Tab-separated table of C-alpha atoms in Angstrom:
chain	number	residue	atom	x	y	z
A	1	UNK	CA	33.935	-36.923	-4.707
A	2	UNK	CA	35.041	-33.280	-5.545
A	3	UNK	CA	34.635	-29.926	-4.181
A	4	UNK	CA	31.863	-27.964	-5.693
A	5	UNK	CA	34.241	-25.234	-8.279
A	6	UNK	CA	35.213	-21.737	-7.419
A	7	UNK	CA	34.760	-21.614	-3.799
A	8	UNK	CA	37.189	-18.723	-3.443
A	9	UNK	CA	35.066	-16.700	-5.873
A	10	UNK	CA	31.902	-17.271	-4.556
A	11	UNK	CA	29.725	-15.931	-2.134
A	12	UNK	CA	26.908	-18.220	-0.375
A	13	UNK	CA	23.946	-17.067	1.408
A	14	UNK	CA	22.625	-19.304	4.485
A	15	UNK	CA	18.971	-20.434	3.973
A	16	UNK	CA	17.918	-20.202	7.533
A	17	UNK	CA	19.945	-17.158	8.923
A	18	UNK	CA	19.959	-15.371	5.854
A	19	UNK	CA	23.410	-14.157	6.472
A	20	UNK	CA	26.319	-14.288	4.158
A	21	UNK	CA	29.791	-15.606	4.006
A	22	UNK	CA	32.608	-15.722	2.447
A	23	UNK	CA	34.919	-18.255	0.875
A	24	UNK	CA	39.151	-17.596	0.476
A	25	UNK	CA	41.599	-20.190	-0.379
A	26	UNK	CA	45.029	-19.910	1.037
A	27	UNK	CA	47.500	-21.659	-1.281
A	28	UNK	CA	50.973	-23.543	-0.026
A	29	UNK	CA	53.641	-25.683	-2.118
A	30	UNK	CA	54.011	-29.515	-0.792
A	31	UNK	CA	56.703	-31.271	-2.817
A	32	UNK	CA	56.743	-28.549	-5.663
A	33	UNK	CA	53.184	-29.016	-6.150
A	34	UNK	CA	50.183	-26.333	-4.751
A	35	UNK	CA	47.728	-27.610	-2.411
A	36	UNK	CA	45.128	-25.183	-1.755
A	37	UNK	CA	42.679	-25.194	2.105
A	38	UNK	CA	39.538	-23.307	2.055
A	39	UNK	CA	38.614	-21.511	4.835
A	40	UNK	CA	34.416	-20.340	5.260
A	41	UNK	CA	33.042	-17.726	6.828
A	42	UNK	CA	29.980	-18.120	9.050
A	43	UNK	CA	26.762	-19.294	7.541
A	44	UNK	CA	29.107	-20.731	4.220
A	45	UNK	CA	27.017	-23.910	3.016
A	46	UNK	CA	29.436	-26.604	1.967
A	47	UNK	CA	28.288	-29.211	-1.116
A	48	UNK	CA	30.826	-31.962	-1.379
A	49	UNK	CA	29.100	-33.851	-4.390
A	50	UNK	CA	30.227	-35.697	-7.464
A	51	UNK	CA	27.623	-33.923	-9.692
A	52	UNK	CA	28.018	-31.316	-11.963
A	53	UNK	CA	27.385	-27.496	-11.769
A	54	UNK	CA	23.849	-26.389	-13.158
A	55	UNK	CA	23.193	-22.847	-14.281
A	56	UNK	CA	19.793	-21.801	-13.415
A	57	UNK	CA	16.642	-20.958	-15.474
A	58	UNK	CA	16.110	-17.277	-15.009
A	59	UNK	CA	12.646	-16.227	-15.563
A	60	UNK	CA	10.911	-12.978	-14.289
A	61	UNK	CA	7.574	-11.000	-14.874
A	62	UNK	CA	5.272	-8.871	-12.429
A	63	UNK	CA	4.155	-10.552	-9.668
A	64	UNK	CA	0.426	-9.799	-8.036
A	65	UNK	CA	0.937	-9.225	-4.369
A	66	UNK	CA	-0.814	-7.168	-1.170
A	67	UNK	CA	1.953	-4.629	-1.756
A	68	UNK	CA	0.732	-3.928	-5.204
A	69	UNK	CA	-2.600	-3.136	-3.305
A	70	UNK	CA	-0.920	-1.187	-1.413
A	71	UNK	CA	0.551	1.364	-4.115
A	72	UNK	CA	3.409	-0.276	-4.902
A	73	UNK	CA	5.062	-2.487	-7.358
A	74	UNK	CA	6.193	-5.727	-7.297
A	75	UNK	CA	8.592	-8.440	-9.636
A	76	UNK	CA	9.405	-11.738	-9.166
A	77	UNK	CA	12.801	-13.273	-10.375
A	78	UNK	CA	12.529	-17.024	-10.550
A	79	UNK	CA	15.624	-19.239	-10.640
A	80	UNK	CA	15.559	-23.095	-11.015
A	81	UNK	CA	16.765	-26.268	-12.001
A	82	UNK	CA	20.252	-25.227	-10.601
A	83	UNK	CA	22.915	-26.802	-8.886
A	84	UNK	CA	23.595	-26.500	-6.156
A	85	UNK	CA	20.960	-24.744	-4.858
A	86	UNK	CA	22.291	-21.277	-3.533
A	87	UNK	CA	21.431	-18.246	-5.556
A	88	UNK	CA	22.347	-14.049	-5.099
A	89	UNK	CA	19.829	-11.737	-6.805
A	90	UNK	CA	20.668	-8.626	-8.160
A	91	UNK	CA	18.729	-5.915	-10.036
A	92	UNK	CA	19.396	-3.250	-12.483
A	93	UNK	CA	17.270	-1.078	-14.241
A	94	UNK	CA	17.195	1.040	-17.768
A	95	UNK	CA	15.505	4.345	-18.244
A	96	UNK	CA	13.614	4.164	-21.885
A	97	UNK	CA	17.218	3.742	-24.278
A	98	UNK	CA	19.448	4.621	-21.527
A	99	UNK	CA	22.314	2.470	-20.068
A	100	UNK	CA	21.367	0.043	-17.254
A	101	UNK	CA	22.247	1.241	-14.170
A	102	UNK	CA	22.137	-0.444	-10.119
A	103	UNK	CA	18.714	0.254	-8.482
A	104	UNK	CA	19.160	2.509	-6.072
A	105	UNK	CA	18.495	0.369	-2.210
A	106	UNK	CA	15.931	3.606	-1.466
A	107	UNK	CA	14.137	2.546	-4.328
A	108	UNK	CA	13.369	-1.158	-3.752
A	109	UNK	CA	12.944	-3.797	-1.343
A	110	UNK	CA	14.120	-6.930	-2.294
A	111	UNK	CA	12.924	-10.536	-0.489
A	112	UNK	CA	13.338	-13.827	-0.982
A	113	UNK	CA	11.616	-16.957	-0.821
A	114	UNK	CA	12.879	-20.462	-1.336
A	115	UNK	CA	11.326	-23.832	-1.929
A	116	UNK	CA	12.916	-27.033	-3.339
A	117	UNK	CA	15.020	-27.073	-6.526
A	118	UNK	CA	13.547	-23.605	-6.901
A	119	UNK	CA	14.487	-19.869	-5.542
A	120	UNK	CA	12.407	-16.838	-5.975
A	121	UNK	CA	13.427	-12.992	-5.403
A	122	UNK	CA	10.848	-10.379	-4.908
A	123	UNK	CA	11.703	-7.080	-5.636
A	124	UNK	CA	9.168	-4.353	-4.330
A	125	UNK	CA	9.740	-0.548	-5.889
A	126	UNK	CA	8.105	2.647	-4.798
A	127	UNK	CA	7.284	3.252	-8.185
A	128	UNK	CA	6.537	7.462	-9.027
A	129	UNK	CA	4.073	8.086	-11.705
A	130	UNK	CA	4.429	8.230	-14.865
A	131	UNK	CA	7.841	5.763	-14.264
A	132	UNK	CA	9.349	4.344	-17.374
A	133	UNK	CA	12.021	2.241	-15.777
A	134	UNK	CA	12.494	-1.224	-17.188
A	135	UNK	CA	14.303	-3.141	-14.524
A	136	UNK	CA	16.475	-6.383	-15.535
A	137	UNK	CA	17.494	-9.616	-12.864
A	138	UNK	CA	20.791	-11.094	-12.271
A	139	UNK	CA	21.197	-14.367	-10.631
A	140	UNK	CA	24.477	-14.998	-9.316
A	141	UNK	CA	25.364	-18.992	-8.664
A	142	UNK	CA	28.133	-21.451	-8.676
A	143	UNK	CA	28.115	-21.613	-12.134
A	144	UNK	CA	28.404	-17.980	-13.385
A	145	UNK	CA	25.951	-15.293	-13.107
A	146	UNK	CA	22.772	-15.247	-15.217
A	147	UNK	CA	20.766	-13.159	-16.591
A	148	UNK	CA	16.893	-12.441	-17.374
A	149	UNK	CA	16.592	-12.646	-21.303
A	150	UNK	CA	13.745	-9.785	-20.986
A	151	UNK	CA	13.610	-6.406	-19.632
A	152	UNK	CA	10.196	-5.875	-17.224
A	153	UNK	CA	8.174	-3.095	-16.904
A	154	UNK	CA	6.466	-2.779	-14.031
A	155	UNK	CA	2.577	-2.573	-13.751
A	156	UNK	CA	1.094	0.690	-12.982
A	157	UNK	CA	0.298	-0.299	-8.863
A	158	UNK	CA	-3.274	0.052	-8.042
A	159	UNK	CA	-5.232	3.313	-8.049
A	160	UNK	CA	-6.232	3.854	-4.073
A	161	UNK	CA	-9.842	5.007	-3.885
A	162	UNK	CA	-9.987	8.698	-4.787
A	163	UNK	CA	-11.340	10.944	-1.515
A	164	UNK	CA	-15.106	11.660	-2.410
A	165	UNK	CA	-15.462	14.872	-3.666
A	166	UNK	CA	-18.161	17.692	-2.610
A	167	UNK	CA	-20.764	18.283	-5.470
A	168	UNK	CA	-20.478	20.795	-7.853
A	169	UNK	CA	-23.530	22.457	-6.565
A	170	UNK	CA	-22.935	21.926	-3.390
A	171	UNK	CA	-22.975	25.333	-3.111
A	172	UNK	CA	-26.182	25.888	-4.609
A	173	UNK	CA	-27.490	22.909	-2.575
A	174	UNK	CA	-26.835	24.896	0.677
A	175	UNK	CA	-28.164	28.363	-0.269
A	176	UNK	CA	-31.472	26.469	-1.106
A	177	UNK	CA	-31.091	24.717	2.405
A	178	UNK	CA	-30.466	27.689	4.236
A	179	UNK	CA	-33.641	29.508	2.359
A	180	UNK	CA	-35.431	26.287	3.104
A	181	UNK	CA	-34.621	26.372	6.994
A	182	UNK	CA	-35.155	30.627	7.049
A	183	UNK	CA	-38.507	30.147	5.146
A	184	UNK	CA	-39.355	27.405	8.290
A	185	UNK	CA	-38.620	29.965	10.716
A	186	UNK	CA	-40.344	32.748	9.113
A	187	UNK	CA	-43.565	30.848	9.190
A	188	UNK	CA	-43.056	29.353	12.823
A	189	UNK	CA	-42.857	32.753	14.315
A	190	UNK	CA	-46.015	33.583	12.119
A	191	UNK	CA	-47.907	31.110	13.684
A	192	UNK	CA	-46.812	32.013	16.800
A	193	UNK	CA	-48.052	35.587	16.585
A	194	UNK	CA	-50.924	34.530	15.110
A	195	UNK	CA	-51.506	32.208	18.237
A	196	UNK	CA	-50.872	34.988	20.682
A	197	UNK	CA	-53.035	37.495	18.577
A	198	UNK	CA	-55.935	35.021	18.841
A	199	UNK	CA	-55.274	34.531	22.906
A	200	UNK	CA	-55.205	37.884	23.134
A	201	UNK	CA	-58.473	38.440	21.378
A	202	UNK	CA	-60.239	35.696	22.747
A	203	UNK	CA	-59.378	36.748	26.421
A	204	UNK	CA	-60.685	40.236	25.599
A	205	UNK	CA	-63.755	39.117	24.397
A	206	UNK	CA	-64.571	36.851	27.535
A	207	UNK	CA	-63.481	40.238	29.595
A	208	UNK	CA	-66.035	42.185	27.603
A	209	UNK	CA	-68.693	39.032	27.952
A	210	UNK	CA	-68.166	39.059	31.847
A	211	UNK	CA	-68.191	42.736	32.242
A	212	UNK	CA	-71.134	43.104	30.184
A	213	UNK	CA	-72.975	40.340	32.505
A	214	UNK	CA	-71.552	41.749	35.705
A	215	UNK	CA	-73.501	45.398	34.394
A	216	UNK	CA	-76.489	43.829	33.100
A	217	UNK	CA	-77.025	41.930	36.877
A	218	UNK	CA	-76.597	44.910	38.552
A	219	UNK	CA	-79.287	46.515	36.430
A	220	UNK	CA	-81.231	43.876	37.113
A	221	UNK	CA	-80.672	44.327	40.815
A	222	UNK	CA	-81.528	48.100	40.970
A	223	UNK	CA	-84.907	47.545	39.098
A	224	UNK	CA	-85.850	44.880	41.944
A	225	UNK	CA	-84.936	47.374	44.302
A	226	UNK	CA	-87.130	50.238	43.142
């Protein structure tokens, strides 16, 4: 039974808390020789095991996610077949031929999710246009740090739906509407002059009828009377 290696070099992250500790060994002579006590921080995970250290299997590529829906973009650093289990992630990114460089935390979000014999890290970038970062993963672990063997670009994230855009001859469109809705009124108030013309003439013409009656009776009436 041994003490998993390097404790006082390491740093281990809780899986439930999420919250990280550290590890320091205080040395002290007994009998000439140097016995060493380690002393954890809060959240330290402990492995007292007789196996051996296992590097992980670093693998990483784009990864397809609602943020990239979103307008963003999105990696995933996979690390497996390591023990133990406990993994840091780390990014770094290169600009074209340039040196590689620490992302920036303002420019990505990193998460985390982990399953059995198998960590994954997330790392979500507010990507500009026309970005030609190529970003890089580090997995720190018991065993030394590794390292992806391939430099990712991210994908382009997903065009949002452009606003709709107004016709060309739009324009156009609502000079002939306006002319349309002028013409209407033009000929409405036509027709309603036209209407009160007729009124008017058909009213003076059943004046003239009943006038022309009311003389013609009282001719009538004088003729009897003589």
């Amino acid at each position: 039974m041994i003490l998993v290696n390097h404790l006082d070099s390491f740093t281990s992250a809780d899986t439930v808390q999420q919250q990280t500790g550290f590890c320091i060994t205080l040395f002290h002579c007994v009998d000439g020789g140097v016995a060493g006590y380690a002393i954890f921080g809060s959240g330290t995970k402990l492995y007292v095991t007789d196996e051996q250290v296992v590097k992980p299997v670093v693998s990483v590529y784009p990864a397809a996610s609602r943020a990239h829906l979103e307008g963003k973009s999105s990696l995933l650093c996979l690390a497996s077949a390591m023990f133990p289990p406990l993994v840091q992630f780390s990014w770094r990114r290169r600009k074209e031929d340039g040196p590689l460089e620490e992302l920036p935390p303002a420019e990505g979000e990193q998460l985390e999710l982990r399953e059995s014999g198998r960590t994954a890290g997330i790392l979500l970038i507010h990507q500009q246009e026309n970005s030609t970062y190529k970003y890089r993963c580090y997995v720190r672990h018991e065993g030394g740090t590794v390292e992806a063997q391939a430099e990712q670009e991210v994908p382009a994230p997903a065009a949002s739906c452009p606003p709709e855009r107004e016709p060309a001859d739009l324009p156009a469109l609502q000079q002939a509407d306006l002319s349309f809705q002028s013409q209407c009124r033009v000929r409405l108030l036509c027709l309603l002059y036209t209407v009160l013309i007729v009124k008017s003439l058909v009213y003076c013409c059943g004046l003239s009828l009943l006038m022309i009656l009311r003389n013609k009776g009282a001719s009538t009436n004088c003729s009897h009377a003589d």
